[in-house]
Short mmCIF file of C-alpha atoms in Angstrom, two decimals:
data_model
loop_
_atom_site.label_atom_id
_atom_site.label_comp_id
_atom_site.label_asym_id
_atom_site.label_seq_id
_atom_site.Cartn_x
_atom_site.Cartn_y
_atom_site.Cartn_z
CA MET X 1 16.51 -28.92 -25.01
CA ASN X 2 13.14 -29.61 -25.28
CA ILE X 3 10.87 -28.52 -21.76
CA ALA X 4 11.13 -31.99 -20.10
CA THR X 5 14.78 -32.32 -20.04
CA ARG X 6 15.48 -28.38 -19.34
CA LEU X 7 13.63 -29.68 -16.03
CA ARG X 8 15.52 -32.17 -15.37
CA SER X 9 18.76 -30.28 -15.47
CA LEU X 10 17.47 -27.75 -12.64
CA PRO X 11 18.70 -28.33 -9.43
CA PRO X 12 16.35 -29.89 -6.99
CA ALA X 13 15.47 -27.02 -5.15
CA ALA X 14 14.04 -25.15 -7.50
CA ALA X 15 10.84 -27.09 -6.90
CA LEU X 16 10.16 -24.83 -4.01
CA THR X 17 9.30 -22.60 -6.09
CA ALA X 18 6.36 -24.55 -7.43
CA PRO X 19 3.70 -24.38 -4.64
CA ALA X 20 4.03 -20.07 -4.79
CA LEU X 21 3.88 -20.09 -8.40
CA ALA X 22 1.24 -22.30 -8.42
CA TYR X 23 -0.45 -20.49 -6.07
CA LEU X 24 -0.78 -17.62 -7.71
CA SER X 25 -0.86 -18.83 -11.24
CA LEU X 26 -4.36 -20.36 -9.68
CA PHE X 27 -5.60 -17.11 -8.24
CA TYR X 28 -4.15 -14.40 -9.34
CA LEU X 29 -3.22 -15.18 -13.10
CA VAL X 30 -6.08 -16.77 -13.91
CA PRO X 31 -8.85 -14.93 -12.90
CA LEU X 32 -7.00 -11.82 -14.03
CA VAL X 33 -7.07 -13.50 -17.23
CA TRP X 34 -10.86 -14.86 -17.23
CA LEU X 35 -11.68 -11.21 -16.43
CA PHE X 36 -10.41 -10.30 -19.66
CA THR X 37 -11.38 -12.62 -21.71
CA ARG X 38 -14.68 -12.39 -20.21
CA SER X 39 -15.01 -8.95 -21.00
CA PHE X 40 -14.45 -9.71 -24.73
CA MET X 41 -17.01 -12.08 -24.93
CA GLY X 42 -20.71 -11.46 -25.79
CA PRO X 43 -24.21 -14.01 -25.80
CA VAL X 44 -23.59 -14.90 -28.79
CA GLY X 45 -19.77 -14.49 -29.21
CA PRO X 46 -16.63 -12.46 -29.16
CA THR X 47 -17.40 -8.63 -28.85
CA ILE X 48 -16.10 -5.21 -27.85
CA GLN X 49 -19.53 -3.82 -27.88
CA PRO X 50 -19.24 -3.12 -23.88
CA TYR X 51 -15.90 -1.23 -24.95
CA ILE X 52 -17.44 0.19 -27.74
CA ASP X 53 -20.55 1.63 -25.31
CA LEU X 54 -18.23 2.66 -22.70
CA LEU X 55 -15.83 4.74 -24.63
CA SER X 56 -18.64 6.45 -26.82
CA ASP X 57 -20.31 7.95 -23.81
CA PRO X 58 -18.43 11.42 -22.96
CA PHE X 59 -19.14 10.69 -18.90
CA THR X 60 -16.36 7.30 -19.36
CA TRP X 61 -13.94 9.96 -20.96
CA GLN X 62 -15.00 13.03 -17.33
CA VAL X 63 -14.38 9.73 -15.70
CA ILE X 64 -10.83 8.65 -16.82
CA GLY X 65 -9.98 12.31 -17.14
CA ASN X 66 -10.64 12.35 -13.11
CA THR X 67 -8.78 9.32 -12.45
CA LEU X 68 -5.49 10.71 -14.40
CA ARG X 69 -5.90 13.98 -12.93
CA VAL X 70 -6.04 12.75 -9.26
CA GLY X 71 -3.70 10.48 -9.83
CA ALA X 72 -1.37 12.92 -11.47
CA LEU X 73 -2.05 15.62 -8.67
CA VAL X 74 -1.96 12.89 -5.87
CA THR X 75 1.78 11.88 -7.25
CA LEU X 76 3.29 16.09 -7.83
CA VAL X 77 1.91 16.60 -3.98
CA ALA X 78 3.05 13.62 -2.89
CA PHE X 79 6.75 14.19 -4.70
CA VAL X 80 7.09 18.32 -3.74
CA ILE X 81 6.88 16.71 -0.56
CA GLY X 82 8.68 13.45 -0.40
CA TYR X 83 11.73 14.01 -1.82
CA PRO X 84 13.15 17.36 0.48
CA ALA X 85 11.93 14.71 2.82
CA ALA X 86 13.91 11.86 1.85
CA ILE X 87 16.65 14.14 1.81
CA ALA X 88 16.42 14.99 5.32
CA LEU X 89 15.75 11.50 5.80
CA SER X 90 19.41 10.55 4.77
CA LYS X 91 21.12 13.19 6.55
CA ALA X 92 19.29 12.93 9.54
CA ARG X 93 21.31 11.46 12.74
CA GLY X 94 20.00 10.45 15.72
CA ILE X 95 16.91 11.24 17.45
CA TRP X 96 15.70 13.74 14.02
CA GLN X 97 16.17 10.17 12.07
CA ILE X 98 13.95 7.85 14.75
CA VAL X 99 11.29 10.86 14.74
CA LEU X 100 11.52 10.77 10.88
CA LEU X 101 11.48 7.26 10.52
CA THR X 102 8.46 6.75 13.12
CA SER X 103 5.98 8.98 11.26
CA ILE X 104 6.80 7.28 8.07
CA ILE X 105 6.42 3.53 9.08
CA LEU X 106 3.65 4.30 12.05
CA PRO X 107 0.97 5.74 9.28
CA LEU X 108 2.46 2.76 6.32
CA SER X 109 0.78 0.46 9.17
CA VAL X 110 -2.47 2.65 9.97
CA GLY X 111 -5.23 0.97 8.16
CA VAL X 112 -6.77 3.01 4.82
CA VAL X 113 -10.31 3.30 6.80
CA VAL X 114 -8.94 4.77 10.15
CA LYS X 115 -6.51 7.96 7.71
CA ALA X 116 -9.86 8.46 5.83
CA PHE X 117 -11.89 8.91 8.45
CA ALA X 118 -9.71 10.93 10.60
CA TRP X 119 -9.39 13.41 7.53
CA GLN X 120 -13.22 13.66 7.11
CA ILE X 121 -12.20 14.93 10.84
CA VAL X 122 -9.35 17.41 9.37
CA LEU X 123 -10.78 18.62 6.55
CA ALA X 124 -14.26 19.69 8.22
CA ARG X 125 -15.39 23.01 7.70
CA ASN X 126 -14.65 24.10 11.00
CA GLY X 127 -11.44 21.20 11.19
CA LEU X 128 -7.76 21.31 11.81
CA VAL X 129 -6.67 23.03 8.23
CA GLY X 130 -10.17 25.11 7.48
CA GLN X 131 -8.93 26.85 11.57
CA ILE X 132 -5.37 26.98 10.47
CA LEU X 133 -5.56 28.85 7.18
CA VAL X 134 -8.31 31.35 8.93
CA ALA X 135 -5.66 31.93 11.26
CA THR X 136 -3.08 32.63 8.84
CA GLY X 137 -4.98 35.44 7.77
CA LEU X 138 -5.46 34.11 3.83
CA PHE X 139 -9.25 33.36 4.41
CA GLU X 140 -11.84 35.11 6.31
CA GLN X 141 -14.13 32.14 6.71
CA ALA X 142 -12.74 28.32 6.55
CA PRO X 143 -12.82 27.43 3.34
CA GLN X 144 -15.08 24.05 1.76
CA LEU X 145 -12.08 21.10 1.61
CA LEU X 146 -14.11 18.46 2.92
CA PHE X 147 -15.87 17.06 -0.73
CA THR X 148 -14.23 18.60 -2.86
CA GLU X 149 -11.12 17.17 -5.65
CA ALA X 150 -8.26 19.81 -3.44
CA GLY X 151 -9.53 18.03 0.08
CA LEU X 152 -9.46 14.13 -1.92
CA VAL X 153 -5.94 15.21 -2.93
CA LEU X 154 -4.75 15.99 0.06
CA GLY X 155 -5.68 13.18 1.98
CA ALA X 156 -4.61 10.78 -0.17
CA ALA X 157 -1.55 12.46 -0.60
CA ASN X 158 -0.95 11.91 3.19
CA VAL X 159 -1.71 8.27 2.74
CA PHE X 160 0.62 7.57 0.24
CA LEU X 161 3.03 9.92 1.14
CA PRO X 162 5.36 6.92 2.75
CA PHE X 163 5.72 5.33 -0.65
CA MET X 164 7.09 8.58 -2.25
CA ILE X 165 9.36 8.40 0.22
CA LEU X 166 11.11 5.16 1.14
CA PRO X 167 12.06 4.36 -2.51
CA ILE X 168 13.83 7.66 -2.40
CA TYR X 169 15.06 7.25 0.71
CA SER X 170 16.78 3.90 -0.59
CA VAL X 171 18.48 5.19 -3.70
CA LEU X 172 20.29 7.82 -1.00
CA GLY X 173 21.58 5.38 1.21
CA LEU X 174 23.27 3.74 -2.35
CA MET X 175 24.69 6.44 -2.87
CA ASP X 176 28.33 7.33 -2.78
CA PRO X 177 28.50 10.09 -0.66
CA ARG X 178 31.64 11.46 -1.61
CA LEU X 179 30.22 11.52 -5.11
CA PRO X 180 28.57 15.33 -4.55
CA GLU X 181 31.81 16.15 -2.23
CA ALA X 182 34.38 14.89 -5.21
CA ALA X 183 31.82 16.97 -7.67
CA ALA X 184 32.14 19.75 -5.05
CA THR X 185 36.08 20.06 -4.64
CA LEU X 186 36.10 20.00 -8.62
CA GLY X 187 34.62 23.06 -9.03
CA ALA X 188 30.76 22.41 -8.90
CA SER X 189 28.15 25.39 -7.64
CA PRO X 190 25.47 23.68 -5.46
CA LEU X 191 22.90 23.34 -8.28
CA TYR X 192 25.00 21.90 -10.82
CA ARG X 193 26.25 19.32 -8.37
CA PHE X 194 22.10 19.11 -7.37
CA ILE X 195 21.25 18.82 -11.52
CA LYS X 196 24.65 16.84 -12.37
CA VAL X 197 24.80 14.33 -9.18
CA THR X 198 22.25 13.86 -6.46
CA LEU X 199 18.95 13.56 -9.22
CA PRO X 200 20.50 11.13 -11.59
CA LEU X 201 21.37 9.41 -9.11
CA THR X 202 18.28 9.84 -7.47
CA LEU X 203 16.04 8.83 -10.32
CA PRO X 204 15.01 5.48 -9.84
CA GLY X 205 13.85 6.52 -6.59
CA ILE X 206 11.37 8.85 -8.18
CA VAL X 207 10.16 6.25 -10.77
CA ALA X 208 9.61 3.88 -8.21
CA GLY X 209 8.12 5.87 -6.23
CA ALA X 210 6.14 7.60 -8.71
CA ALA X 211 4.88 4.98 -10.38
CA PHE X 212 3.34 3.14 -6.85
CA VAL X 213 1.56 6.73 -6.01
CA PHE X 214 0.47 7.01 -9.38
CA SER X 215 -1.07 3.20 -9.63
CA MET X 216 -1.85 3.35 -5.95
CA SER X 217 -3.82 7.03 -6.36
CA ILE X 218 -5.85 5.95 -9.67
CA SER X 219 -7.20 2.62 -7.78
CA MET X 220 -8.22 3.94 -4.59
CA TYR X 221 -11.78 3.45 -3.45
CA VAL X 222 -11.90 3.95 0.08
CA ILE X 223 -10.73 7.26 0.52
CA PRO X 224 -12.75 9.12 -2.42
CA SER X 225 -15.76 7.13 -0.59
CA LEU X 226 -14.95 9.16 2.48
CA LEU X 227 -13.30 12.39 1.14
CA ILE X 228 -15.27 13.34 -1.69
CA GLY X 229 -18.42 11.60 -2.39
CA ASP X 230 -20.62 9.89 -4.87
CA ARG X 231 -20.72 12.83 -7.39
CA PHE X 232 -17.03 12.48 -8.19
CA GLN X 233 -16.52 9.51 -9.82
CA THR X 234 -13.13 7.86 -11.12
CA LEU X 235 -12.67 3.88 -12.61
CA ALA X 236 -12.07 2.68 -9.66
CA THR X 237 -15.05 3.57 -7.57
CA LEU X 238 -17.21 3.44 -10.41
CA THR X 239 -15.94 0.08 -10.90
CA GLY X 240 -16.55 -0.43 -7.20
CA ARG X 241 -20.18 0.67 -7.61
CA SER X 242 -20.90 -1.01 -10.50
CA PHE X 243 -20.59 -4.21 -9.12
CA LEU X 244 -21.83 -3.46 -5.08
CA PHE X 245 -24.86 -1.14 -5.38
CA MET X 246 -25.46 -0.99 -8.87
CA ARG X 247 -25.92 -4.51 -9.80
CA ASN X 248 -23.99 -4.51 -13.28
CA GLU X 249 -21.18 -6.46 -13.46
CA GLN X 250 -21.10 -5.55 -17.25
CA VAL X 251 -20.09 -2.23 -16.97
CA GLY X 252 -18.33 -3.28 -13.57
CA SER X 253 -16.21 -5.80 -15.72
CA THR X 254 -15.47 -2.95 -18.57
CA THR X 255 -14.16 -0.43 -15.92
CA ALA X 256 -12.17 -2.98 -14.46
CA VAL X 257 -10.49 -4.01 -17.58
CA LEU X 258 -9.63 -0.30 -18.14
CA LEU X 259 -7.88 0.13 -14.89
CA LEU X 260 -6.27 -3.10 -15.01
CA ALA X 261 -5.15 -2.08 -18.87
CA ILE X 262 -4.15 1.35 -17.29
CA SER X 263 -1.98 -0.63 -14.12
CA VAL X 264 -0.15 -2.35 -16.44
CA ALA X 265 1.00 0.07 -18.90
CA ILE X 266 2.19 2.04 -15.16
CA ILE X 267 4.38 -0.83 -13.93
CA LEU X 268 5.78 -1.47 -17.42
CA SER X 269 6.73 2.05 -18.23
CA ALA X 270 7.78 2.30 -15.04
CA SER X 271 10.14 -0.87 -14.64
CA SER X 272 11.62 -0.19 -18.69
CA LEU X 273 12.47 3.61 -17.31
CA ALA X 274 13.75 2.60 -14.25
CA ARG X 275 16.12 0.11 -16.07
CA ARG X 276 16.98 3.13 -18.54
CA VAL X 277 17.73 5.48 -15.85
CA GLY X 278 19.66 3.30 -13.76
CA GLY X 279 21.80 2.44 -16.46
CA VAL X 280 22.92 6.26 -16.92
CA ARG X 281 25.09 4.97 -13.47
CA MET S 1 28.16 27.79 2.63
CA THR S 2 26.57 30.46 0.41
CA ALA S 3 23.61 32.33 1.68
CA PHE S 4 21.93 30.18 -1.09
CA GLU S 5 22.76 27.12 -0.03
CA ARG S 6 21.66 27.92 3.32
CA LEU S 7 18.26 28.94 2.15
CA VAL S 8 17.60 25.38 0.21
CA THR S 9 19.24 23.60 2.78
CA GLY S 10 16.78 25.56 5.14
CA LEU S 11 13.92 24.59 3.27
CA VAL S 12 14.42 20.99 3.22
CA TYR S 13 14.44 21.12 6.17
CA ALA S 14 11.05 23.06 6.56
CA ILE S 15 9.42 20.85 4.43
CA ALA S 16 10.82 17.51 5.90
CA ALA S 17 9.28 19.22 9.51
CA PHE S 18 6.06 19.51 7.81
CA ALA S 19 5.94 15.91 6.08
CA VAL S 20 6.71 14.56 10.31
CA LEU S 21 3.63 16.84 11.01
CA PHE S 22 1.51 15.85 7.90
CA MET S 23 1.69 12.04 8.32
CA VAL S 24 1.51 12.55 11.69
CA THR S 25 -1.78 14.92 12.25
CA PRO S 26 -4.68 12.27 11.07
CA LEU S 27 -3.46 10.18 13.96
CA ILE S 28 -3.10 12.03 16.45
CA VAL S 29 -6.78 13.37 15.40
CA THR S 30 -8.11 10.69 15.61
CA VAL S 31 -6.73 9.58 19.56
CA ALA S 32 -7.92 13.23 20.24
CA ALA S 33 -11.16 12.63 18.76
CA SER S 34 -11.54 9.52 20.44
CA PHE S 35 -11.34 10.83 24.22
CA GLY S 36 -13.51 14.08 23.27
CA SER S 37 -16.77 14.05 24.81
CA ALA S 38 -18.89 15.70 22.17
CA SER S 39 -20.88 13.75 19.07
CA VAL S 40 -19.17 16.39 16.51
CA PHE S 41 -15.83 16.62 16.53
CA THR S 42 -14.34 20.13 17.63
CA LEU S 43 -11.12 19.90 18.55
CA PRO S 44 -9.69 20.04 21.16
CA PRO S 45 -12.68 18.77 22.55
CA PRO S 46 -14.73 20.96 25.01
CA GLU S 47 -14.12 17.90 28.11
CA TRP S 48 -12.22 14.82 27.84
CA SER S 49 -14.51 10.92 28.09
CA LEU S 50 -14.46 7.87 27.50
CA ARG S 51 -17.86 7.40 26.59
CA TRP S 52 -16.61 6.47 22.98
CA TYR S 53 -14.90 3.39 24.37
CA GLU S 54 -17.71 2.17 26.88
CA ARG S 55 -20.06 2.41 23.51
CA LEU S 56 -17.76 -0.11 21.40
CA GLY S 57 -19.20 -2.91 23.74
CA SER S 58 -22.56 -2.13 22.84
CA LEU S 59 -22.12 -1.81 18.96
CA ARG S 60 -22.95 -4.93 17.53
CA GLY S 61 -21.02 -6.68 14.89
CA LEU S 62 -18.29 -5.16 15.61
CA LEU S 63 -16.48 -8.34 17.78
CA PRO S 64 -17.12 -11.11 14.98
CA ALA S 65 -15.43 -8.90 12.58
CA LEU S 66 -12.57 -8.47 14.58
CA VAL S 67 -12.40 -11.93 15.40
CA THR S 68 -12.79 -12.97 11.21
CA SER S 69 -10.16 -10.56 11.02
CA VAL S 70 -7.99 -11.70 13.47
CA GLN S 71 -8.43 -15.26 11.95
CA ILE S 72 -8.00 -13.95 8.31
CA ALA S 73 -5.04 -12.33 8.67
CA THR S 74 -2.96 -14.98 11.01
CA LEU S 75 -3.86 -17.71 8.49
CA SER S 76 -3.14 -15.94 5.37
CA THR S 77 0.50 -14.49 6.85
CA ALA S 78 1.02 -18.44 8.43
CA ILE S 79 0.46 -19.47 4.54
CA SER S 80 2.49 -16.98 3.01
CA LEU S 81 5.10 -17.68 5.40
CA VAL S 82 5.50 -20.82 3.97
CA LEU S 83 4.95 -20.07 0.65
CA GLY S 84 6.82 -17.31 0.61
CA THR S 85 10.10 -18.78 2.12
CA MET S 86 9.64 -22.16 0.07
CA CYS S 87 9.57 -19.73 -2.93
CA ALA S 88 12.50 -18.20 -1.96
CA ILE S 89 15.32 -20.63 -1.17
CA GLY S 90 14.11 -22.41 -4.45
CA LEU S 91 14.89 -19.06 -5.95
CA THR S 92 18.24 -18.36 -4.40
CA ARG S 93 19.73 -22.02 -4.66
CA GLY S 94 17.92 -23.43 -7.49
CA ARG S 95 19.47 -21.55 -10.62
CA VAL S 96 15.97 -21.09 -11.54
CA PRO S 97 15.72 -19.21 -14.96
CA GLY S 98 14.12 -15.87 -15.14
CA SER S 99 14.27 -15.64 -11.73
CA GLU S 100 14.59 -11.70 -12.18
CA ALA S 101 10.85 -12.36 -14.03
CA ILE S 102 9.23 -14.63 -11.13
CA ILE S 103 10.22 -12.13 -8.58
CA SER S 104 8.43 -9.36 -10.18
CA PHE S 105 5.14 -11.69 -11.01
CA LEU S 106 5.11 -12.53 -6.55
CA ILE S 107 5.24 -8.48 -6.03
CA SER S 108 2.69 -7.95 -8.45
CA PRO S 109 -0.24 -7.64 -6.49
CA LEU S 110 1.04 -5.42 -4.81
CA MET S 111 0.67 -2.76 -7.72
CA LEU S 112 -2.37 -3.80 -9.78
CA PRO S 113 -5.56 -2.42 -8.32
CA GLY S 114 -6.80 -4.52 -5.00
CA LEU S 115 -10.43 -4.10 -6.99
CA VAL S 116 -9.77 -5.84 -9.87
CA ILE S 117 -8.19 -8.37 -8.40
CA GLY S 118 -11.04 -8.66 -5.87
CA ILE S 119 -13.44 -8.91 -8.93
CA ALA S 120 -11.34 -11.46 -10.82
CA LEU S 121 -11.54 -13.74 -8.13
CA LEU S 122 -15.15 -13.09 -7.58
CA GLN S 123 -16.06 -14.01 -10.80
CA PHE S 124 -13.86 -16.95 -10.68
CA PHE S 125 -14.92 -18.40 -7.98
CA ARG S 126 -18.40 -18.23 -8.51
CA GLU S 127 -18.01 -19.74 -11.96
CA PHE S 128 -16.19 -22.66 -9.59
CA GLY S 129 -19.19 -22.51 -7.30
CA LEU S 130 -17.32 -21.59 -4.14
CA ARG S 131 -19.79 -19.32 -2.11
CA ASP S 132 -17.92 -19.60 1.25
CA ALA S 133 -17.45 -16.50 1.93
CA TRP S 134 -14.28 -17.10 4.62
CA VAL S 135 -12.72 -19.44 2.48
CA SER S 136 -12.63 -17.22 -0.35
CA LEU S 137 -11.69 -13.98 2.22
CA LEU S 138 -8.52 -16.29 2.93
CA LEU S 139 -7.75 -17.66 -0.30
CA ALA S 140 -7.41 -13.49 -1.32
CA HIS S 141 -5.50 -12.44 1.58
CA VAL S 142 -2.81 -15.00 0.62
CA VAL S 143 -3.01 -13.22 -2.99
CA ILE S 144 -2.64 -9.80 -1.05
CA THR S 145 0.09 -11.07 1.61
CA LEU S 146 2.33 -13.36 -0.41
CA PRO S 147 4.19 -10.10 -2.00
CA TYR S 148 5.18 -8.48 1.30
CA VAL S 149 6.92 -12.54 2.45
CA ALA S 150 7.92 -13.06 -0.74
CA ARG S 151 9.30 -9.13 -1.12
CA THR S 152 11.83 -9.70 2.01
CA VAL S 153 12.36 -12.63 2.38
CA ILE S 154 14.41 -13.04 -1.48
CA GLY S 155 16.04 -10.32 -0.57
CA ALA S 156 17.22 -11.57 3.20
CA LEU S 157 18.32 -15.25 1.99
CA SER S 158 19.98 -13.25 -1.36
CA LEU S 159 22.23 -11.64 1.30
CA PHE S 160 23.14 -15.15 2.84
CA ASP S 161 25.94 -16.61 2.53
CA PHE S 162 25.00 -20.41 1.76
CA THR S 163 28.49 -21.58 2.87
CA LEU S 164 27.99 -20.93 6.43
CA ILE S 165 25.46 -24.01 6.52
CA ASP S 166 28.30 -26.27 5.03
CA ALA S 167 30.88 -24.85 7.70
CA ALA S 168 28.51 -25.75 10.37
CA ARG S 169 27.85 -29.12 9.20
CA THR S 170 31.83 -30.02 8.70
CA LEU S 171 32.13 -28.55 12.13
CA GLY S 172 29.69 -31.02 13.41
CA CYS S 173 25.94 -30.40 13.12
CA SER S 174 23.45 -31.82 11.62
CA TYR S 175 21.85 -30.48 8.60
CA VAL S 176 18.71 -29.74 9.96
CA GLY S 177 20.70 -28.29 12.97
CA ALA S 178 22.87 -26.30 10.71
CA VAL S 179 19.58 -24.66 8.79
CA ARG S 180 18.62 -24.38 13.00
CA LYS S 181 21.59 -22.51 14.14
CA VAL S 182 22.61 -21.03 11.24
CA LEU S 183 19.54 -20.04 9.12
CA ILE S 184 16.97 -19.14 11.37
CA PRO S 185 18.37 -16.53 13.24
CA VAL S 186 19.88 -14.58 10.75
CA LEU S 187 16.57 -15.12 8.82
CA GLY S 188 14.29 -14.49 11.55
CA PRO S 189 14.05 -10.60 11.80
CA ALA S 190 13.18 -10.62 8.04
CA PHE S 191 10.28 -13.68 9.39
CA MET S 192 8.96 -10.86 11.74
CA THR S 193 9.02 -7.80 9.62
CA SER S 194 7.74 -9.33 6.63
CA GLY S 195 4.90 -11.31 8.69
CA MET S 196 4.02 -8.20 10.45
CA PHE S 197 3.31 -5.93 7.36
CA ALA S 198 1.22 -9.28 5.99
CA PHE S 199 -0.88 -9.22 9.00
CA LEU S 200 -1.10 -5.25 9.23
CA ALA S 201 -1.78 -5.74 5.00
CA SER S 202 -4.45 -7.99 5.31
CA MET S 203 -6.29 -6.41 8.86
CA ASP S 204 -6.65 -3.40 7.27
CA ASN S 205 -7.45 -4.41 3.44
CA TYR S 206 -10.91 -3.33 1.71
CA PRO S 207 -11.14 -3.33 -2.00
CA VAL S 208 -10.74 -7.20 -1.92
CA SER S 209 -12.72 -7.94 1.41
CA ILE S 210 -15.56 -6.62 0.00
CA PHE S 211 -16.64 -8.76 -2.84
CA PHE S 212 -15.82 -11.86 -0.36
CA SER S 213 -18.43 -10.72 2.89
CA ASP S 214 -21.73 -11.39 3.43
CA ALA S 215 -23.85 -10.42 5.72
CA TRP S 216 -22.32 -13.08 8.51
CA THR S 217 -18.68 -12.63 7.86
CA LYS S 218 -17.81 -9.50 7.23
CA THR S 219 -13.80 -8.05 8.00
CA LEU S 220 -12.90 -4.72 10.14
CA PRO S 221 -12.58 -2.50 7.47
CA ILE S 222 -15.63 -3.46 6.05
CA GLN S 223 -17.99 -3.04 9.25
CA MET S 224 -15.86 0.10 10.50
CA LEU S 225 -16.49 1.78 6.94
CA GLN S 226 -19.97 0.53 7.26
CA TYR S 227 -20.07 2.78 10.94
CA VAL S 228 -18.55 5.51 8.84
CA GLU S 229 -21.35 6.12 6.43
CA GLU S 230 -24.01 5.75 8.39
CA ARG S 231 -23.28 7.05 11.63
CA PRO S 232 -19.79 8.99 11.48
CA ASP S 233 -19.69 9.33 15.81
CA PRO S 234 -16.34 9.04 17.69
CA THR S 235 -17.09 5.44 18.07
CA ILE S 236 -15.55 4.96 14.96
CA ALA S 237 -12.28 7.45 16.09
CA ALA S 238 -11.88 4.90 19.08
CA ILE S 239 -11.41 1.97 17.47
CA SER S 240 -9.21 3.31 15.10
CA THR S 241 -7.12 4.30 18.51
CA GLY S 242 -6.99 0.96 19.28
CA LEU S 243 -5.76 -0.09 15.56
CA ILE S 244 -3.31 2.37 16.24
CA LEU S 245 -1.85 1.13 19.31
CA LEU S 246 -1.35 -2.10 17.46
CA ALA S 247 0.10 -0.39 14.90
CA THR S 248 2.68 1.03 17.59
CA LEU S 249 3.09 -2.31 19.14
CA ALA S 250 4.33 -4.12 15.91
CA MET S 251 6.47 -1.03 15.11
CA ILE S 252 8.19 -1.37 18.57
CA VAL S 253 8.64 -5.34 18.01
CA GLY S 254 10.24 -4.40 14.27
CA ASP S 255 12.74 -2.13 16.02
CA ARG S 256 13.59 -4.00 18.78
CA LEU S 257 13.89 -7.06 16.89
CA VAL S 258 15.75 -5.63 12.99
CA GLY S 259 16.05 -1.98 13.71
CA ILE S 260 13.63 0.93 12.24
CA ARG S 261 16.19 1.12 9.71
CA ARG S 262 16.03 -1.80 8.41
CA MET S 263 12.49 -1.47 8.42
CA ALA S 264 12.40 1.22 5.92
CA GLN S 265 14.05 -0.69 3.08
CA PHE S 266 12.07 -0.59 0.62
#
């Protein structure tokens, strides 16, 4: 069957998908493919020279290392706080449920510039976190947090935390609450129940949440600008600055393609992983 | 419950309580800082004052940026709602092959780095000679807002039973009447919440918009970040408090329309 007959055999309603698909193809897919192919075009013909130049520079590897390390740390912090929070949310009722949901959704709808700016205040030397650390007696003097990697990870984990909690909460909502109970009646200990029932059932949510948080934290731009400054570069900040300040579009395009490649790899591996862990059910 | 179980449950709730505190802290700190009198942030502020709100009016560039942002967000949300809804109907009614892949494609701009999308569009527009900042911003913002609408409306439509429309028609409704009386009430909440999130996402967008702003056309986040970098005083906290108020209002409206629990469906 050729394409024309196949198209004709579709119900007419299928044509309604055309405008959105055409729009995204023209203003999203084609430009991305364009960026990708152009990054392999030299002045005289196809070339991988920009990539060789970039990847033979130890600075690039440091930048890639920064990007992946910060992404992994932010994801880890978000998971450690987010998983128990999602469990508590799924069990909460009444006023507690509303408090939890509000504290997740409200920050989600407040802009990243607002939140990054707030973290500048919170992390400042005599800011809230410093004061708390001194009050607990752990530190004699407020530690430097602003313009450090710890401060960046803390601020970013805060901004992206809802994206970890919500997917896990969604799968917990789909889970039959009688399953852990059934395991309990069959004599499973709480720990065994958690490892054998709850954890596998929430894995698709964990994978989705981790993929969201990781892909957002490797591509953040505003948060590092305000919380750590110019000395610390990630692929995203290097890309942005190459275009906006250094006017070096060659380097910017190449790092943008690297960032794109990493993001696509995350999306693809997360979706195949989600399919595999989802299939365990 | 054994002692161990009680310990674990306690720990779960302690972390959840910490998470609540952690998430609302930036918002509370911003609001508190905006009402403080000192130009250097101290918490709690030595004295309460409204001076940063009074200074808002004298900040140059703030109002035009706000106007641009609202225009772009409103238009891109409206375009996304039209395109997204048409596409959702096409996907659920059209038996389109590979619809799973199409949905992934529609939602994928949410997962890719905004900076990369911005740079790709910048080079693309330049190649075709599109230099108008406002038009470029609008075209780019539809790419950002469409996934929000597509995700929610496709989800809502796939749960909708289309035989209800046939039922309404056998009972004497015209097709348009059936759509208006049956489909719209069911989909209304999905339109409202997805439109709201799309609007807020557009208002907040920095990484894509930065590539299309020029000296005359700036969006609010770009103007704000510029102020923060030049002169980080609590005037920014005053603007931020206004935006937090806007988000709170949006959330209350969303809760009235669909309930806060459904807004958390991801």
